[in-house]
Coordinates of C-alpha atoms in Angstrom, one line a residue:
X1 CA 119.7 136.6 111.9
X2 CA 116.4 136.9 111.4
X3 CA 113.1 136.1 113.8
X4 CA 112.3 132.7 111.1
X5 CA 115.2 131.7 110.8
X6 CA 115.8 131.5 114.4
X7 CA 112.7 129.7 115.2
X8 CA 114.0 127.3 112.6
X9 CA 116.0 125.0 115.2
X10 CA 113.6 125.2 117.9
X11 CA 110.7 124.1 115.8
X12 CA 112.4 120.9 113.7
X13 CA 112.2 118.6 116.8
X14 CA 108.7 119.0 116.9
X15 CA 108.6 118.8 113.5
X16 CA 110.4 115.5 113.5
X17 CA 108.3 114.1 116.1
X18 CA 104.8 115.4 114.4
X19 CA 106.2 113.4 111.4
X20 CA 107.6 110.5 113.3
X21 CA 103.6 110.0 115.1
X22 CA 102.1 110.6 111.6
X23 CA 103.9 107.5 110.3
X24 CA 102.6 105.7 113.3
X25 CA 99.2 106.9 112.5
X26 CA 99.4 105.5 109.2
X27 CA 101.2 102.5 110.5
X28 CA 98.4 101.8 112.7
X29 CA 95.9 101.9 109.8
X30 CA 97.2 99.0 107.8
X31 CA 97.7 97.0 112.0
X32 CA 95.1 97.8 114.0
X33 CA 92.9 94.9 112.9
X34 CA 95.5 92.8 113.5
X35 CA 96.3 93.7 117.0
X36 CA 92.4 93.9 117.7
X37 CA 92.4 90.1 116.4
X38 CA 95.1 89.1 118.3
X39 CA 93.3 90.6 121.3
X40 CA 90.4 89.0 120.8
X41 CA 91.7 85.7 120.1
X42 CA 93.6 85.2 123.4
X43 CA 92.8 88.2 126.1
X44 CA 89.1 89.5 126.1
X45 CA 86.3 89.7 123.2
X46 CA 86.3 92.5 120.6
X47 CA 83.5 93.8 118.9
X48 CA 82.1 96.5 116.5
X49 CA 82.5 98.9 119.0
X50 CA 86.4 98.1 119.9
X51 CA 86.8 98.5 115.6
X52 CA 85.1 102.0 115.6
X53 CA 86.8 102.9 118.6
X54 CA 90.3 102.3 117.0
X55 CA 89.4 103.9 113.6
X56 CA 88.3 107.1 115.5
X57 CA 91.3 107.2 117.7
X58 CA 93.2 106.9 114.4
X59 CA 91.4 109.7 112.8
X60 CA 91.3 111.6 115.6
X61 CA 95.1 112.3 116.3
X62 CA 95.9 112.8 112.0
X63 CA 93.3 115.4 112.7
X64 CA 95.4 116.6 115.7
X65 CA 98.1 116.6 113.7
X66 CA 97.0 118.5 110.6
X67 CA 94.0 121.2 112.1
X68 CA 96.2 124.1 112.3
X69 CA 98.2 123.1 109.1
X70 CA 95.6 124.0 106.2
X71 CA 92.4 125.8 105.7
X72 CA 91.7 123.9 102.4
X73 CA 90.6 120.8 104.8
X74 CA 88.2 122.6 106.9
X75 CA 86.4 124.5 103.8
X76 CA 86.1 121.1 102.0
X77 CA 84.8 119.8 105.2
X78 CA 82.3 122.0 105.6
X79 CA 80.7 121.9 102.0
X80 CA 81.3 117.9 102.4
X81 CA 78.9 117.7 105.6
X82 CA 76.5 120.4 104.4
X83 CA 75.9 118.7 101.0
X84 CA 75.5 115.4 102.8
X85 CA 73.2 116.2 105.5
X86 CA 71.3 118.1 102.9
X87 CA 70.7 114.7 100.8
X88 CA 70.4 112.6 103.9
X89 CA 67.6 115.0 105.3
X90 CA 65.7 114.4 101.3
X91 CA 66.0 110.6 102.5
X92 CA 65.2 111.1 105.7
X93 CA 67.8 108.4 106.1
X94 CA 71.2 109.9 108.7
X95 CA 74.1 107.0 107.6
X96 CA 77.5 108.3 110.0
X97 CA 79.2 105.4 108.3
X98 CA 79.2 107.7 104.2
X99 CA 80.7 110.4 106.5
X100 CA 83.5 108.5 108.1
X101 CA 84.2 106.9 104.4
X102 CA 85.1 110.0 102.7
X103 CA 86.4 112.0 105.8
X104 CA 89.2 108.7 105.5
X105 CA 90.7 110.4 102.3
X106 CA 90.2 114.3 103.4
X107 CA 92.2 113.0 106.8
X108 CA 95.2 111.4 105.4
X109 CA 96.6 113.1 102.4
X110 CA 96.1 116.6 104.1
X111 CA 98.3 114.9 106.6
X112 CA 100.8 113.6 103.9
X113 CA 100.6 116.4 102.7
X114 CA 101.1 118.7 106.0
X115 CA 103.2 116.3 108.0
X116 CA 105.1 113.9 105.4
X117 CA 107.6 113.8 102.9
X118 CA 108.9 111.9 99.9
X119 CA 111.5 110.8 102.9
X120 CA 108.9 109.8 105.6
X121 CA 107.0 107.7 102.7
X122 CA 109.8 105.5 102.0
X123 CA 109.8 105.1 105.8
X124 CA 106.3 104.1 105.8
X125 CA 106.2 101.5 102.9
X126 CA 109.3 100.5 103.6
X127 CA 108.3 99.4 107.2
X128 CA 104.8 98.3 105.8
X129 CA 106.3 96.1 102.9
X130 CA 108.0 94.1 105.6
X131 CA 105.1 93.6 108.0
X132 CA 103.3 92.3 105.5
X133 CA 105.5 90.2 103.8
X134 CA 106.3 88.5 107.2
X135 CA 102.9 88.1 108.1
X136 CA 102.4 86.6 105.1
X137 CA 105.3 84.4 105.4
X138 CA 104.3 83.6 108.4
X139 CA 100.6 82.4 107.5
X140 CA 101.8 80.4 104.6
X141 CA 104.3 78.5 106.9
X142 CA 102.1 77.8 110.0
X143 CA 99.1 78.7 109.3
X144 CA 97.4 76.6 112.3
X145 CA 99.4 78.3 114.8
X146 CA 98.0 81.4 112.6
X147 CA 94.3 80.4 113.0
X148 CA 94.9 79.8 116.8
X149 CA 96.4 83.0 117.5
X150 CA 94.7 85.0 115.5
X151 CA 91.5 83.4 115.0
X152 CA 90.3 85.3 112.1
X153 CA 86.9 84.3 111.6
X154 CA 86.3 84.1 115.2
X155 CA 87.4 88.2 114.7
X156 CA 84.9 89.1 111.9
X157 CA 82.0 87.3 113.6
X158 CA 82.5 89.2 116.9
X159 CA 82.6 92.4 115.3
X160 CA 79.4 91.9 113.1
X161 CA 80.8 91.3 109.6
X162 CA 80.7 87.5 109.4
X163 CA 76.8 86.0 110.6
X164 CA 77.9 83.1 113.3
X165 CA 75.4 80.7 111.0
X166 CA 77.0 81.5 108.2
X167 CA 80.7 80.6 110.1
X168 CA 79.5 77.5 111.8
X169 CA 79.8 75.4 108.0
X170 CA 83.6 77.3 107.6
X171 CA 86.3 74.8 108.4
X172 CA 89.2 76.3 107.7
X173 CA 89.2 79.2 110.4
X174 CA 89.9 82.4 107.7
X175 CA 87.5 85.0 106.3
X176 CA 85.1 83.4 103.5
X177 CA 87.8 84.2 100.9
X178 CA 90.3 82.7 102.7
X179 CA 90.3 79.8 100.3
X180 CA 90.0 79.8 96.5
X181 CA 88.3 76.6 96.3
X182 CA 87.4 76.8 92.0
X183 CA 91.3 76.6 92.3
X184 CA 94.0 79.8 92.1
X185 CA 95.1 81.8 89.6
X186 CA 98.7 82.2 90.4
X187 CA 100.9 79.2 90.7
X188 CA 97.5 76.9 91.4
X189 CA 100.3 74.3 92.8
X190 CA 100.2 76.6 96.0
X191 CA 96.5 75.1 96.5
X192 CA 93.5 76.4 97.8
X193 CA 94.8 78.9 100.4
X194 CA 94.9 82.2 100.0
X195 CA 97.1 84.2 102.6
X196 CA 95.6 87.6 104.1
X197 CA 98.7 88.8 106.2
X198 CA 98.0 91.5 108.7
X199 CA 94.9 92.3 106.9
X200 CA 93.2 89.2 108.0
X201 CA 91.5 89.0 104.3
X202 CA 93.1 89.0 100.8
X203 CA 91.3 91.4 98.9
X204 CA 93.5 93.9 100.9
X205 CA 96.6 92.3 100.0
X206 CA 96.0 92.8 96.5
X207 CA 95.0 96.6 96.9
X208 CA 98.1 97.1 99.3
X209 CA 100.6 95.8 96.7
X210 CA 100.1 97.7 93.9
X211 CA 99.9 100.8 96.4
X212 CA 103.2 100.2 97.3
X213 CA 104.6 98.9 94.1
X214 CA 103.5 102.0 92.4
X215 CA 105.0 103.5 95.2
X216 CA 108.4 101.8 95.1
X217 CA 108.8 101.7 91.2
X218 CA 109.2 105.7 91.5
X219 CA 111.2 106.3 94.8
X220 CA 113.8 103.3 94.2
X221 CA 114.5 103.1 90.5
X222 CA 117.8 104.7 90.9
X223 CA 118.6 102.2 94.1
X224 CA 118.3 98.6 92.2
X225 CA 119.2 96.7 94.9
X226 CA 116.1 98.2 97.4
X227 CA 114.2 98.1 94.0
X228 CA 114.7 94.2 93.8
X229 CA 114.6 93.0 97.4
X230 CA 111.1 95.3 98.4
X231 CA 109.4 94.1 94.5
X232 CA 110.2 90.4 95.8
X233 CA 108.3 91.3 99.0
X234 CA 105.6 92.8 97.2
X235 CA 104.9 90.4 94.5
X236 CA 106.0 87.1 97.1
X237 CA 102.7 88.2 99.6
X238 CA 100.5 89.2 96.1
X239 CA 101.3 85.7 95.2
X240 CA 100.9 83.8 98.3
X241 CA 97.2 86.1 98.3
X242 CA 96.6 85.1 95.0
X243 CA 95.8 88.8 94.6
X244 CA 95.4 88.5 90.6
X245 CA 93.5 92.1 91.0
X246 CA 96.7 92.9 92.9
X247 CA 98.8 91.7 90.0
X248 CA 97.2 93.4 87.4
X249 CA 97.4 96.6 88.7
X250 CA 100.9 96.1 89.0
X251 CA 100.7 95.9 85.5
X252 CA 98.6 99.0 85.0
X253 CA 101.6 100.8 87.3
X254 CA 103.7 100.5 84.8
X255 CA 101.8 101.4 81.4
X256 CA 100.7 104.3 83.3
X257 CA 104.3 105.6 84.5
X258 CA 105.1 105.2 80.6
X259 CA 102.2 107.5 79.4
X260 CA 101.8 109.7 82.5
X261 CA 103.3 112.3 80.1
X262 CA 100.6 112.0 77.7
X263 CA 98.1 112.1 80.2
X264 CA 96.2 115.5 81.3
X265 CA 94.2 116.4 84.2
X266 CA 90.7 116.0 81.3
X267 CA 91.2 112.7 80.3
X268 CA 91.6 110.9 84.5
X269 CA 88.3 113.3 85.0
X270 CA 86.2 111.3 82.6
X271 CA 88.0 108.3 83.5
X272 CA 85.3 106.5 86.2
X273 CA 82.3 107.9 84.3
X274 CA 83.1 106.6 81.1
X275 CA 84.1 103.2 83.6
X276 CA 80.7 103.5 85.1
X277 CA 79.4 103.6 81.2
X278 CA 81.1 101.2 80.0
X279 CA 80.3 98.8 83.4
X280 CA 76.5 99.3 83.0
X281 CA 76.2 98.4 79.4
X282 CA 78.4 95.2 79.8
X283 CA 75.4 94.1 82.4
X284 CA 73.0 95.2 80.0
X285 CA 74.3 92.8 76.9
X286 CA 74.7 90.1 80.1
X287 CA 71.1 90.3 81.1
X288 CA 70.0 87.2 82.7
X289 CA 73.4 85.7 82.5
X290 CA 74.8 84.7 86.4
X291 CA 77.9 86.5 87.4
X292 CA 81.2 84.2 88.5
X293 CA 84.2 85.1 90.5
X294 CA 86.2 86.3 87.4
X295 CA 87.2 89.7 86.8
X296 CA 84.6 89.8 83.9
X297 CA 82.0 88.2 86.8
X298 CA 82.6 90.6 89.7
X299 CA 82.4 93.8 86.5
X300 CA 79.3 92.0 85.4
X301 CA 78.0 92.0 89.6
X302 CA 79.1 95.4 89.5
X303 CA 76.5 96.4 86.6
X304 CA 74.2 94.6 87.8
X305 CA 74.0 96.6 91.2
X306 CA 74.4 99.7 89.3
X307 CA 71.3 98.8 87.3
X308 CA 69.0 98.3 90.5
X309 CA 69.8 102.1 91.1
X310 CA 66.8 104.7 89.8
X311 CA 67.4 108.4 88.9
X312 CA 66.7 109.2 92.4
X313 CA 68.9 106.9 93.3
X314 CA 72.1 108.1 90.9
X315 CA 71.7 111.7 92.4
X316 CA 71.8 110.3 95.9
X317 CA 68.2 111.2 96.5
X318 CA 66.6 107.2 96.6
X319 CA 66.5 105.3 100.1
X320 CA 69.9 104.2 100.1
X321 CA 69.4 101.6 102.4
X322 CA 70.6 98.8 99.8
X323 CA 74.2 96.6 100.3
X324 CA 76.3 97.7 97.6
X325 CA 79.7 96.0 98.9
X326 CA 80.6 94.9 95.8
X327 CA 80.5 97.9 93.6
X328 CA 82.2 101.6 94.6
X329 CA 80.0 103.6 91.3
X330 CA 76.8 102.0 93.4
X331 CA 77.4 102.5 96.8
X332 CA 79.3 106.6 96.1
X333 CA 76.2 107.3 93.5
X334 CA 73.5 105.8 96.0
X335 CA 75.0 107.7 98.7
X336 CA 76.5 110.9 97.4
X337 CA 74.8 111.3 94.0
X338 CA 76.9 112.1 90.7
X339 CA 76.7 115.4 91.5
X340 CA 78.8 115.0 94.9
X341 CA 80.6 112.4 93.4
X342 CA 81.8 114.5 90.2
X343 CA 82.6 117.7 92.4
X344 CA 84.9 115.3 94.6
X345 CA 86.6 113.8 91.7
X346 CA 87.4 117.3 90.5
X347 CA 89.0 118.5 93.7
X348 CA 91.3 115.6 93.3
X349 CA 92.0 115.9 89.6
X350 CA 92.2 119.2 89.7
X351 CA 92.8 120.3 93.2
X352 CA 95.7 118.4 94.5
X353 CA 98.9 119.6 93.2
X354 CA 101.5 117.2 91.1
X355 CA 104.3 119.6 89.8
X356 CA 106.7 117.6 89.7
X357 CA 106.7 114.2 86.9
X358 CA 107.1 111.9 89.7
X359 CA 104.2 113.1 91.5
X360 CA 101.9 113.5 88.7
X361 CA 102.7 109.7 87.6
X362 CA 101.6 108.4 91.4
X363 CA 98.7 110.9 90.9
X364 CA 98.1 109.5 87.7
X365 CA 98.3 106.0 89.3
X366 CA 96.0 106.6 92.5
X367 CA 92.9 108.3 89.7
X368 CA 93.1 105.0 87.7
X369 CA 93.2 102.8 90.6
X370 CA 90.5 103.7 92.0
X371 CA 88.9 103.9 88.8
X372 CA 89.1 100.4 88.2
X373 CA 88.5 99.4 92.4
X374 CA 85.3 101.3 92.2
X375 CA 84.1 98.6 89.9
X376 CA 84.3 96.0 92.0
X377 CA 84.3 96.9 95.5
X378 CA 83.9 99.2 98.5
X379 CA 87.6 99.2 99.8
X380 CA 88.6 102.1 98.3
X381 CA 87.3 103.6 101.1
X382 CA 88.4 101.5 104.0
X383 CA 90.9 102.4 106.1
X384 CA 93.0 99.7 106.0
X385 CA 94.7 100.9 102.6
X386 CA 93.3 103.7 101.9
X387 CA 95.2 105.8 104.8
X388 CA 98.3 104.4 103.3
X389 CA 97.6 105.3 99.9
X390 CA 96.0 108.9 100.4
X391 CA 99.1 109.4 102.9
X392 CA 101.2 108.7 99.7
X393 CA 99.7 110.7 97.5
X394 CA 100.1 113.8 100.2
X395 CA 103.6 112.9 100.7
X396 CA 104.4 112.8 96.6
X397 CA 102.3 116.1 95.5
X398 CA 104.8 118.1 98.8
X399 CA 107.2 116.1 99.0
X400 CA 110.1 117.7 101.4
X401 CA 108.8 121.5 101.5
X402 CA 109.5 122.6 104.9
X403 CA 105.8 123.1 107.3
X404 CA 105.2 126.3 108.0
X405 CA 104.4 127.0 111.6
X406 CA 100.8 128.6 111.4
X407 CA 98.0 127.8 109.2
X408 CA 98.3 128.8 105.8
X409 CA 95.7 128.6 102.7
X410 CA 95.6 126.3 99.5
X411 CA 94.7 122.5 99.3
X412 CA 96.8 121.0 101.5
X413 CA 99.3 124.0 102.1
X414 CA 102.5 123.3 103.9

């Protein structure tokens, strides 16, 4: 026998348990604000700090978990943080919070990719599709006792997102977008309400189900029973969100799983610059026309931030001190410059392996979807999903390739 494969039993229960905490991790990403709420609501005040303070703590142990698993993460790393402090030091403006936004996707598909599986992600969604579905559920059905436990705008004004003037007018006791009061879009005989689950907003909801759809549609197409009962789940808490974003990229899931084939590595690289192209001169025809809450209005906002950028500004060189929430191409360009922007792109595109169909079609799915997120909003980069989905996307490009037990080169080596 030989030296490996004896070390091979000893080393699979920490394996296993390295896995098992990594799906807590995760886990934790898509809960934390909910527990934080809870806490708020009904033992002692949170704030900004108690947020930042769970987001490093989560951060902090998938680094624990992955630093001795891959080189690839620290070399990335390091040009990352050079390049940035480089620009930063030409605006003579330090922002920790660009930093923390793209050390979010470094962090958790290195450790999908080091620590998961194609097993451990069912594990993950499957739990996740559940929670949310039942927090959902749970809203829709009582959503005072909701309100009172949870107190969710009470939550976002103690930790700084919501101004308390602003919430003294707000009735209802949600975030802002709790309530689609120009009426819904799906099933409008559900009124005004708009459910936000464990998330404690909608927007997330939306982004979360097509994650996990996309997700689902590949791992359980050959199990139609867990194929039905988890797409109810899904498209029940989408619709109960009125997540119409959501919805159509449920849609987009499946026209790109049908032309994944077709697809090559080129065409999802030019993908968000010819989005950012096409985004800008769809404000330019709309000059002087208001922007609305439909998907044509929020592309239309989009464009219209874009356009306030100058060409110091699209290399990441302008003050950068401007809110650019709802647009991704304005805030990543304004803060990383299409340079930095492009160069991360490619490591994904090009970097992160999909050998197998399966994995290149959720590959396929993650370029496009943020393609089209980018162009209306920051969450991308927010924890609360994005763990989840770059987690995925580590788990589908390894899927169950034993770990090796010392560090070992290549993006995301196992």
């Amino acid at each position: 026998m030989s030296l490996a494969a004896a070390a091979t039993p000893a080393a699979a229960p920490a394996e296993e348990a390295g896995a098992r905490i990594a799906r807590a991790v995760v886990l934790g990403t898509l809960l934390f604000n909910f527990a934080l709420a809870f806490v708020n609501a009904n033992l002692a005040r949170t704030g900004a700090g108690a947020v930042i303070g769970a987001e490093l703590v989560l951060i902090g142990v998938a680094l624990a978990l992955i630093w001795d698993r891959t080189q690839a993460f620290y070399a990335i790393m390091a040009a990352l943080l050079g390049y940035l402090i480089f620009l930063m030091t030409l605006r003579a403006n330090y922002d920790p919070k660009v930093v923390r936004d793209l050390l979010i996707p470094l962090v958790f598909y290195f450790l999908g990719s080091t620590r998961g599986s194609l097993e451990s992600g069912d594990k993950v969604v499957t739990a996740a599709i559940v929670a949310v579905a039942a927090g959902a559920l749970f809203e829709w059905a009582f959503l005072d006792v909701y309100i009172r436990i949870f107190d969710v705008l009470g939550y976002f004004v103690a930790k700084g997102t919501v101004d308390p003037a602003a919430a003294q007018g707000v009735e209802h006791g949600l975030f802002i977008s709790g309530m689609r009061f120009e009426g819904r879009t799906l099933l409008p005989f559900l009124g005004e309400h708009r459910v936000s689950s464990v998330f404690l907003e909608p927007v997330s909801v939306g982004n979360f189900g097509a994650i996990v759809f996309g997700w689902v549609l590949l791992r359980d197409a050959r199990r139609p029973w867990a194929l039905i009962w988890k797409t109810a789940l899904i498209f029940v808490s989408l619709v109960l969100g009125d997540a119409r974003f959501g919805v159509y990229l449920c849609g987009l899931v499946l026209a790109i799983y049908l032309v994944a084939p077709l697809l090559r590595p080129g065409a999802l690289f030019v993908a968000p610059f010819l989005a950012i192209i096409a985004i800008f001169s769809y404000a330019a025809i709309k000059v002087g026309v208001p922007w609305d809450n439909t998907t044509s209005g929020r592309f239309l906002l989009s464009g219209q931030l874009m356009s306030r950028l100058d060409l110091a500004g699209v290399f990441g060189m302008g003050p950068a001190t401007e809110n650019f929430d709802d647009s991704g191409y304005a805030y990543i360009l304004s803060r990383v410059g299409v340079i930095g922007a492009a160069a991360l792109w490619a490591v994904l595109v090009f970097g992160a392996p999909a050998e197998r169909m399966d994995a290149w079609r959720y590959k396929a799915f993650v370029c496009l979807y943020l393609t089209l997120l980018m162009a209306i909003s920051t969450s991308a980069v927010t924890i609360k999903t994005g763990g989840l989905l770059w987690f995925l996307l580590g788990c589908s490009a390894y899927g169950a390739t034993p770990a090796p037990r010392t560090m070992s080169g290549g993006l995301g080596a196992r």
